[in-house]
mmCIF file of C-alpha atoms in Angstrom:
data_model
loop_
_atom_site.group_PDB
_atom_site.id
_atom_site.type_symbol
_atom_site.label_atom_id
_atom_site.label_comp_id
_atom_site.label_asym_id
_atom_site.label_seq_id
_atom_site.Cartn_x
_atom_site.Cartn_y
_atom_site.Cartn_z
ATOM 1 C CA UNK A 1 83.638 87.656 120.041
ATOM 2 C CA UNK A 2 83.779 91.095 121.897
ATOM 3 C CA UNK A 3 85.990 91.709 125.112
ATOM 4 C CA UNK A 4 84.601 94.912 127.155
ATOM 5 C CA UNK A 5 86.288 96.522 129.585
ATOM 6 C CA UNK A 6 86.074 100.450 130.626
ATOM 7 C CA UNK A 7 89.357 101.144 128.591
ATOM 8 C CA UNK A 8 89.730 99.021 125.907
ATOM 9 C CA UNK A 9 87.375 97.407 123.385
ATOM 10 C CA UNK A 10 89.201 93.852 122.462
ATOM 11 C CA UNK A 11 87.511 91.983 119.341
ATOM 12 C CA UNK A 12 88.456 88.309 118.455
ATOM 13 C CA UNK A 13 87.698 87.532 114.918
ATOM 14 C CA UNK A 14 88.114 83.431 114.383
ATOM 15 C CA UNK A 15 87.892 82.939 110.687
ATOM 16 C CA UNK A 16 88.071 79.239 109.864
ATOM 17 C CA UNK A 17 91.088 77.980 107.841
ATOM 18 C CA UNK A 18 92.039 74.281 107.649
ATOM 19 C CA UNK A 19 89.127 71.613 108.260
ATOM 20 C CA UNK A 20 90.240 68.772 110.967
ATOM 21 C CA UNK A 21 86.906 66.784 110.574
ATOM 22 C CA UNK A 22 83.200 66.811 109.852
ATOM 23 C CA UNK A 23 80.295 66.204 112.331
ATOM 24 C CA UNK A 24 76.862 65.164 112.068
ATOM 25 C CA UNK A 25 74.096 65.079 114.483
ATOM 26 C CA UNK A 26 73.219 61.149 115.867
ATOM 27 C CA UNK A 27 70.803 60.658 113.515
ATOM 28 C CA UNK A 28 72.678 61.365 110.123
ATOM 29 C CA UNK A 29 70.072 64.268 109.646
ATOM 30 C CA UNK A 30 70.671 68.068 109.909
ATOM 31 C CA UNK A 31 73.592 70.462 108.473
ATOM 32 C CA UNK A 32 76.742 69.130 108.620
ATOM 33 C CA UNK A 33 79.428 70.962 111.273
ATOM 34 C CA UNK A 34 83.161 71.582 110.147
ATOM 35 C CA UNK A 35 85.368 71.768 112.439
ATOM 36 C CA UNK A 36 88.549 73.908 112.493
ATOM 37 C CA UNK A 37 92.231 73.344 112.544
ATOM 38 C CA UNK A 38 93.936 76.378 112.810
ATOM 39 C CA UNK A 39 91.305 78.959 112.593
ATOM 40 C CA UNK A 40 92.796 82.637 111.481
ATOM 41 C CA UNK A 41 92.584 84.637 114.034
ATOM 42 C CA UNK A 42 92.141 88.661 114.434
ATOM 43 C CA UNK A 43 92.638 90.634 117.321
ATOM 44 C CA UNK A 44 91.260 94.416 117.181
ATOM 45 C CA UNK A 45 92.135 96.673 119.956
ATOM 46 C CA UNK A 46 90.692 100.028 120.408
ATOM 47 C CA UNK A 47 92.315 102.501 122.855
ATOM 48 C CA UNK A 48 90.119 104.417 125.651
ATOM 49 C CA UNK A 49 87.380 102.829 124.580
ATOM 50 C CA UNK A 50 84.449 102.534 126.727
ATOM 51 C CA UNK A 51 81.632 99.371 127.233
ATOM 52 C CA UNK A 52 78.862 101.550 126.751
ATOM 53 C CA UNK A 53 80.004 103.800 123.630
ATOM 54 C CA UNK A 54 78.761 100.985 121.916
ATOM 55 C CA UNK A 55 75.433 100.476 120.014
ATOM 56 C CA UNK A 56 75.636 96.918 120.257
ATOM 57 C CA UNK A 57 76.250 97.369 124.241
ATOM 58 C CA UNK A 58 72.875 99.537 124.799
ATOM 59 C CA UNK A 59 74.187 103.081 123.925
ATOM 60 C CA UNK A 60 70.960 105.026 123.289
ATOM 61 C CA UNK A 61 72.189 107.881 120.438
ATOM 62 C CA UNK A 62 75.634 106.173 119.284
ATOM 63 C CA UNK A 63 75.284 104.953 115.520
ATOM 64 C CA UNK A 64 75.016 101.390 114.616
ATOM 65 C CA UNK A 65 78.260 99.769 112.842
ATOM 66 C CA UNK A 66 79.818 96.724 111.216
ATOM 67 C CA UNK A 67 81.346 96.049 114.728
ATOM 68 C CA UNK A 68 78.039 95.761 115.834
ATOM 69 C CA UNK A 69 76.607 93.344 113.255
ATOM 70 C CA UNK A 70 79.430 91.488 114.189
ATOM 71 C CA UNK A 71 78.252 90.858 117.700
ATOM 72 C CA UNK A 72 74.705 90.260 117.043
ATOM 73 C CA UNK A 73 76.049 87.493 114.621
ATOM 74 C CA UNK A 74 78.670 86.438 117.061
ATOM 75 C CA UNK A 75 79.498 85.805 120.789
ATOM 76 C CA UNK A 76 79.160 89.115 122.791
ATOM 77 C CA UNK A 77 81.259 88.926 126.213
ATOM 78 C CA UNK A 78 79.510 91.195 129.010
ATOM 79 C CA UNK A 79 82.723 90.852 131.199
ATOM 80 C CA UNK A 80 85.596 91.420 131.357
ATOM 81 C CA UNK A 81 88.220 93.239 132.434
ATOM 82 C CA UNK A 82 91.778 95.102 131.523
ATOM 83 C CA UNK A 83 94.738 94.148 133.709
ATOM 84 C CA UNK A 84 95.470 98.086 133.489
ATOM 85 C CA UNK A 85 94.201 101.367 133.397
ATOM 86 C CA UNK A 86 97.386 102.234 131.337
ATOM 87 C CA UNK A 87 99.108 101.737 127.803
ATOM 88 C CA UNK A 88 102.043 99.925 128.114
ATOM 89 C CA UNK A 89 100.864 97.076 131.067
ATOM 90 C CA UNK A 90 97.373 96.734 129.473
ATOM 91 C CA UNK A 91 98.582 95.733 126.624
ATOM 92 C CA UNK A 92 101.732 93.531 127.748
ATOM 93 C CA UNK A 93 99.641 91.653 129.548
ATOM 94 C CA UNK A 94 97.117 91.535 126.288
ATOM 95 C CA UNK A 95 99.786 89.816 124.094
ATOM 96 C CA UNK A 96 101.189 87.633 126.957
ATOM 97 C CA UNK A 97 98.320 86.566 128.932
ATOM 98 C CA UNK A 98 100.084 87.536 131.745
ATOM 99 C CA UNK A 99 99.556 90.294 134.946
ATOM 100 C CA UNK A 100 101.339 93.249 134.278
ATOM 101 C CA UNK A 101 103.640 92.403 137.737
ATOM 102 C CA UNK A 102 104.659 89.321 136.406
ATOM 103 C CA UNK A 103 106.036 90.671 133.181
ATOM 104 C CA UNK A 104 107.752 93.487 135.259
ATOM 105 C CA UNK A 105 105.652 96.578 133.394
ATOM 106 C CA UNK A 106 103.944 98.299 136.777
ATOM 107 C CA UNK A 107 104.655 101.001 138.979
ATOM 108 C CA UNK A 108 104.266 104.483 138.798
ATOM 109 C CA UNK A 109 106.320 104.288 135.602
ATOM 110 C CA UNK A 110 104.723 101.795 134.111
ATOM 111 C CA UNK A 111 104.144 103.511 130.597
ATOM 112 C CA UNK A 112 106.949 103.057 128.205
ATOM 113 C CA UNK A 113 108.375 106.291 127.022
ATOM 114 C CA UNK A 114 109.240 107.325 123.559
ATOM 115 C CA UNK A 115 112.972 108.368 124.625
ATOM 116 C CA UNK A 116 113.099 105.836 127.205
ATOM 117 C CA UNK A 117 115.115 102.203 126.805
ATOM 118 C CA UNK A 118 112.612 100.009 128.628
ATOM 119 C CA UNK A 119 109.984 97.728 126.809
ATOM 120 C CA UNK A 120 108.317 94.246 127.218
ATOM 121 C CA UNK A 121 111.026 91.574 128.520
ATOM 122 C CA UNK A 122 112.142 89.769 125.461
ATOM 123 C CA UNK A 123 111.540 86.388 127.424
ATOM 124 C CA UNK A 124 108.653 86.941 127.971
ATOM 125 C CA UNK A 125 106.479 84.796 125.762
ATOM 126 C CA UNK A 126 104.216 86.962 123.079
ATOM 127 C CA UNK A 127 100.878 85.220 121.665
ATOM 128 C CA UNK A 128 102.784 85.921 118.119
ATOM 129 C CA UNK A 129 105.556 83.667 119.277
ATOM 130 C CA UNK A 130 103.397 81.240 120.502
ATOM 131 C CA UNK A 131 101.278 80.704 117.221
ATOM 132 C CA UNK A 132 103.869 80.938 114.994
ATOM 133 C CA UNK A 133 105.380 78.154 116.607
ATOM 134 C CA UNK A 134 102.362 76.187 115.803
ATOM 135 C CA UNK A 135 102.364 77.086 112.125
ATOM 136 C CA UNK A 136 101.047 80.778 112.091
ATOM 137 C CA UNK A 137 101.696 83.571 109.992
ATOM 138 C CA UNK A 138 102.152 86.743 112.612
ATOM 139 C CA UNK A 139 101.076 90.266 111.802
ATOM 140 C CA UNK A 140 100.851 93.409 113.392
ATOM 141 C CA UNK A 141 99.480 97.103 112.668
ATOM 142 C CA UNK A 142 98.661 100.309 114.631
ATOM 143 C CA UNK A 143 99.447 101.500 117.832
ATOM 144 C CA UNK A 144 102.833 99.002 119.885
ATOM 145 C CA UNK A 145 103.470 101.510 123.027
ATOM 146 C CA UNK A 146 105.852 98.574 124.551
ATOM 147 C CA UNK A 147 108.546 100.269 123.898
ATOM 148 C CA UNK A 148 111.504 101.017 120.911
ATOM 149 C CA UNK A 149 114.972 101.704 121.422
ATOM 150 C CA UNK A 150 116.820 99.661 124.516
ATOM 151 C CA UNK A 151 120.412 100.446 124.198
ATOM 152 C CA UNK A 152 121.073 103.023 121.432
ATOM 153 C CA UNK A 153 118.606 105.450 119.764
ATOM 154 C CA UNK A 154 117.446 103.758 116.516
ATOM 155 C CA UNK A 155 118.172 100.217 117.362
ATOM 156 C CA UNK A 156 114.127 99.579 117.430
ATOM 157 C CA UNK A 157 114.998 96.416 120.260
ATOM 158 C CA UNK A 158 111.584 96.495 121.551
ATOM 159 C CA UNK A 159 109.894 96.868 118.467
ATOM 160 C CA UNK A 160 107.284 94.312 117.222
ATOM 161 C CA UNK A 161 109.395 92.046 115.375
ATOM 162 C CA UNK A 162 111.317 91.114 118.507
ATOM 163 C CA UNK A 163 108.159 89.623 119.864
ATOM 164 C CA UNK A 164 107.267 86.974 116.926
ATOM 165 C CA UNK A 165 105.227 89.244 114.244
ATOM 166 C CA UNK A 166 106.734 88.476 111.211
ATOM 167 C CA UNK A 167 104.721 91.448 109.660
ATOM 168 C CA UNK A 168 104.578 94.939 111.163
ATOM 169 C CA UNK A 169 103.317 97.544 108.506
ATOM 170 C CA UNK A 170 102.303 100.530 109.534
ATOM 171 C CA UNK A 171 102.750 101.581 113.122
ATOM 172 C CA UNK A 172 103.233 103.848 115.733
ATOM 173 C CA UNK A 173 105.768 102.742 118.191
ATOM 174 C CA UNK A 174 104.646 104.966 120.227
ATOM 175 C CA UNK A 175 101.539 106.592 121.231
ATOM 176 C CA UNK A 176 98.565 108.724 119.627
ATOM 177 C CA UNK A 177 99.751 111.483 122.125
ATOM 178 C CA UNK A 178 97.710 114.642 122.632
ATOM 179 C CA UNK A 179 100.767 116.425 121.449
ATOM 180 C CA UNK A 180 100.242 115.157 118.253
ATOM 181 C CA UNK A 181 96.936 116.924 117.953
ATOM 182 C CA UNK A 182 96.919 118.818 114.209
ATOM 183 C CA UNK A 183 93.740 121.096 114.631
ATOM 184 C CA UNK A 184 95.756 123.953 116.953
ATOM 185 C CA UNK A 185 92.842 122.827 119.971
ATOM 186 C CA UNK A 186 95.768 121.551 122.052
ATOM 187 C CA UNK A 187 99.085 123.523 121.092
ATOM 188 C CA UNK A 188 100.376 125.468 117.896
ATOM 189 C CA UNK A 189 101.736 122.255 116.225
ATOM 190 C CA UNK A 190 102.568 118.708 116.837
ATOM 191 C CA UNK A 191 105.423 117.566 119.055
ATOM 192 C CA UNK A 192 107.312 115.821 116.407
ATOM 193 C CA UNK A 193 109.324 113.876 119.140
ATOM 194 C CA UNK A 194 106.622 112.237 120.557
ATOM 195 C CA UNK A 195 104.668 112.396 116.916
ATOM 196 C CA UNK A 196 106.119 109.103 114.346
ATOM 197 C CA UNK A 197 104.858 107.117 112.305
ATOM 198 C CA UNK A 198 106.468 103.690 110.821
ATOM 199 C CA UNK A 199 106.278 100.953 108.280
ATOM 200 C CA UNK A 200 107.814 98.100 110.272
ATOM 201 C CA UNK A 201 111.315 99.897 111.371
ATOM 202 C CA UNK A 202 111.406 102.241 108.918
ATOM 203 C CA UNK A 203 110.152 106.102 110.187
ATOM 204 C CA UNK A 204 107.907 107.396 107.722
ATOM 205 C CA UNK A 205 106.384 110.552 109.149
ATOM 206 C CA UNK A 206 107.249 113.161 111.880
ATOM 207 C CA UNK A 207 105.161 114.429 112.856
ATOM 208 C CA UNK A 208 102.203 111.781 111.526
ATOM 209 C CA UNK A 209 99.297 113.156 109.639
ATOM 210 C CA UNK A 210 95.604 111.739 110.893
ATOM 211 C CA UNK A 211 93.849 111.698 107.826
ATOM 212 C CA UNK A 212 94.843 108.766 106.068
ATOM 213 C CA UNK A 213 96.296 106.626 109.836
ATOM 214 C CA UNK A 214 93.673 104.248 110.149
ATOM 215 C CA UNK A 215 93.163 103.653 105.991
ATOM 216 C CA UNK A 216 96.507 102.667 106.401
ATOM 217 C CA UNK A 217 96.303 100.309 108.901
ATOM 218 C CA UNK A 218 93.624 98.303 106.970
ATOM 219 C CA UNK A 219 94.858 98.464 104.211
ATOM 220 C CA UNK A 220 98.428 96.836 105.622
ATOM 221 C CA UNK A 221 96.153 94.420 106.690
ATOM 222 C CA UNK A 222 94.193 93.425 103.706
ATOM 223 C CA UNK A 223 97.804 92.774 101.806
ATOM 224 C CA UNK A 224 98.675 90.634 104.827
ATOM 225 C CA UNK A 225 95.455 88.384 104.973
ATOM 226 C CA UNK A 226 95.906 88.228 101.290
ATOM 227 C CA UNK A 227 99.166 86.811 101.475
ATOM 228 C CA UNK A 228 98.397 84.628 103.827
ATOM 229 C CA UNK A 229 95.213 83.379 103.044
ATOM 230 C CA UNK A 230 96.676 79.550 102.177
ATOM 231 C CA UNK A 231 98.337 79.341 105.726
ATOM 232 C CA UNK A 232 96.501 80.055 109.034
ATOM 233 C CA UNK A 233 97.526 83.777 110.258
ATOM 234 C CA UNK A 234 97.244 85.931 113.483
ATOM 235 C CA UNK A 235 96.935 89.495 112.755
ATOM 236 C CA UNK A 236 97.133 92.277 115.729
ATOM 237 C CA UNK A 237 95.183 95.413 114.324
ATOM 238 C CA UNK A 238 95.849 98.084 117.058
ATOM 239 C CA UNK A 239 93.607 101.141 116.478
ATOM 240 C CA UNK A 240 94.802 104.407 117.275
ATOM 241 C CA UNK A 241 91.074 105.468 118.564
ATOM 242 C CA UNK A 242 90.014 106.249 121.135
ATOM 243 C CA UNK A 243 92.875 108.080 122.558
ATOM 244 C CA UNK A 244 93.521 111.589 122.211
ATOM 245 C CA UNK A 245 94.464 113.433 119.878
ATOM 246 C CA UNK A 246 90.998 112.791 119.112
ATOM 247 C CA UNK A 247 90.906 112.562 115.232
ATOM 248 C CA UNK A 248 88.203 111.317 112.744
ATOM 249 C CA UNK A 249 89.220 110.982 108.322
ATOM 250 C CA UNK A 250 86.842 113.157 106.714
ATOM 251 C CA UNK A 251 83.938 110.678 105.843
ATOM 252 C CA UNK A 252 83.047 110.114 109.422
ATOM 253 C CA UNK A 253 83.982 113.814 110.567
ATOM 254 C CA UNK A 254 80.713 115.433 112.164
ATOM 255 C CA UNK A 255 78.327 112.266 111.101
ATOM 256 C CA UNK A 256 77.819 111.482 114.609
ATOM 257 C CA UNK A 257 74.728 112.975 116.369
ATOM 258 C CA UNK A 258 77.187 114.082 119.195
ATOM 259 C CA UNK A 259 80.150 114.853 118.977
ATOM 260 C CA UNK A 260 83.763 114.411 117.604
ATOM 261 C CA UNK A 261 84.756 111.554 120.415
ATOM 262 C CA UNK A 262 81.682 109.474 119.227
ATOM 263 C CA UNK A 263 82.896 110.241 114.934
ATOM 264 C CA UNK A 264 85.531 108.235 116.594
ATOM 265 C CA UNK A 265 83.661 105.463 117.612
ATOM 266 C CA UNK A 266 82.105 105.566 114.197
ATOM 267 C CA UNK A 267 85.118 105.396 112.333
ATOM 268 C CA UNK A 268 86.589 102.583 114.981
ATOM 269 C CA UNK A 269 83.133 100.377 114.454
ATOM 270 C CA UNK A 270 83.337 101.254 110.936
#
């Protein structure tokens, strides 16, 4: 199922796990119907990404992916809407199901800094916290922006596994920030303060190389479906695309018939 709005592309993925029961049509004929328990669930969430940079939503020039085979075999949502414009309160009220106001994340400063101490309120309810209290395996990769440190640099209070995700692998807890930028278009170098990378707490890089960022992602989240695949698991893969730095690995770079924002797209639809 595919979420649209003009900032953010949200995919729901319901992969079936346990069977509660069987149905068959009145007559005893026809394929039988299982029915679910506690289907697996994936949530993909791609940053500053538009409705109509989509082939599957009508873009004329924009190659056709796996995202979009997806939605022809799937259910394909033609609205819907972000409860922000921004980071930080788009996505609190993403994992919370909640209006950025309510959970406190608005105002002119409503994007959580990288040397700030604010982040999502810790009562605040997470979807991780609510399926793994029914059971679920929690995971997370790829782009948090909801905050780190709250009372001392490096105490990582607002970091994923303070919200119920029992797995965070590689991450930034941060942003994709323009400062990170590695192809000199933007500034000399990356910032490394606002450019990290980590594998659950741990920082890995600084400044974060592009090539490899999504690879890494999925492949954090193949060894987490895989160890989970007996149990019925959430997994919250947060793509760095769309948001600048713009940045494409090399097997998508130039394949577009565009440009570099749609290699992008190409590399986001896989």
């Amino acid at each position: 199922m595919i979420g649209v709005t003009r900032g953010t592309l949200l995919l729901l993925l319901l992969l079936p796990h346990g069977i509660k029961g069987k149905l068959r049509s009145k007559d005893g004929e026809g394929p039988t119907v299982t029915i679910p328990d506690k289907p697996n669930i994936v949530l993909l969430v791609a940053d500053d990404m538009g409705w109509g940079d989509l082939c599957s939503y009508g873009h004329p020039t924009q190659e056709c992916g796996e995202i979009d085979k997806m939605a022809a075999e799937g259910m394909r949502f033609t609205q819907w809407y972000s409860a922000d414009s921004l980071c930080s309160p788009s996505r609190a009220a993403l994992l919370t199901g909640r209006l950025p106001v309510r959970v406190g994340v608005w105002g002119g400063e409503r994007v959580f800094a990288n040397d700030g101490s604010g982040g999502l309120p810790k009562n605040e309810t997470t979807i991780a916290e609510a399926l793994k209290d029914a059971g679920y395996a929690t995971g997370m990769v790829g782009k948090w922006h909801l905050g780190i440190n709250e009372f001392l640099p490096g105490d990582g209070r607002h970091l994923p596994h303070h919200h119920g995700f029992d797995f965070v692998g590689t991450n930034l807890p941060f942003t994709n920030h323009w400062a990170c930028d590695e192809s000199k278009v933007h500034m000399a170098h990356p910032n490394p303060m606002k450019c990290f990378l980590y594998w659950n707490t741990t920082l890995v890089q600084q400044p974060f190389r592009h090539d490899n960022l999504t690879a890494s992602f999925l492949q954090d989240s193949i060894a987490f479906i895989h160890n989970n695949k007996d149990r019925p698991f959430f997994l919250y893969f947060s793509f760095a695309h769309m948001h600048t730095d713009m940045f494409s690995a090399p097997r998508f770079r130039e394949t577009s018939r565009r440009d570099m924002e749609m290699d992008c797209v190409s590399w986001t639809g896989l």
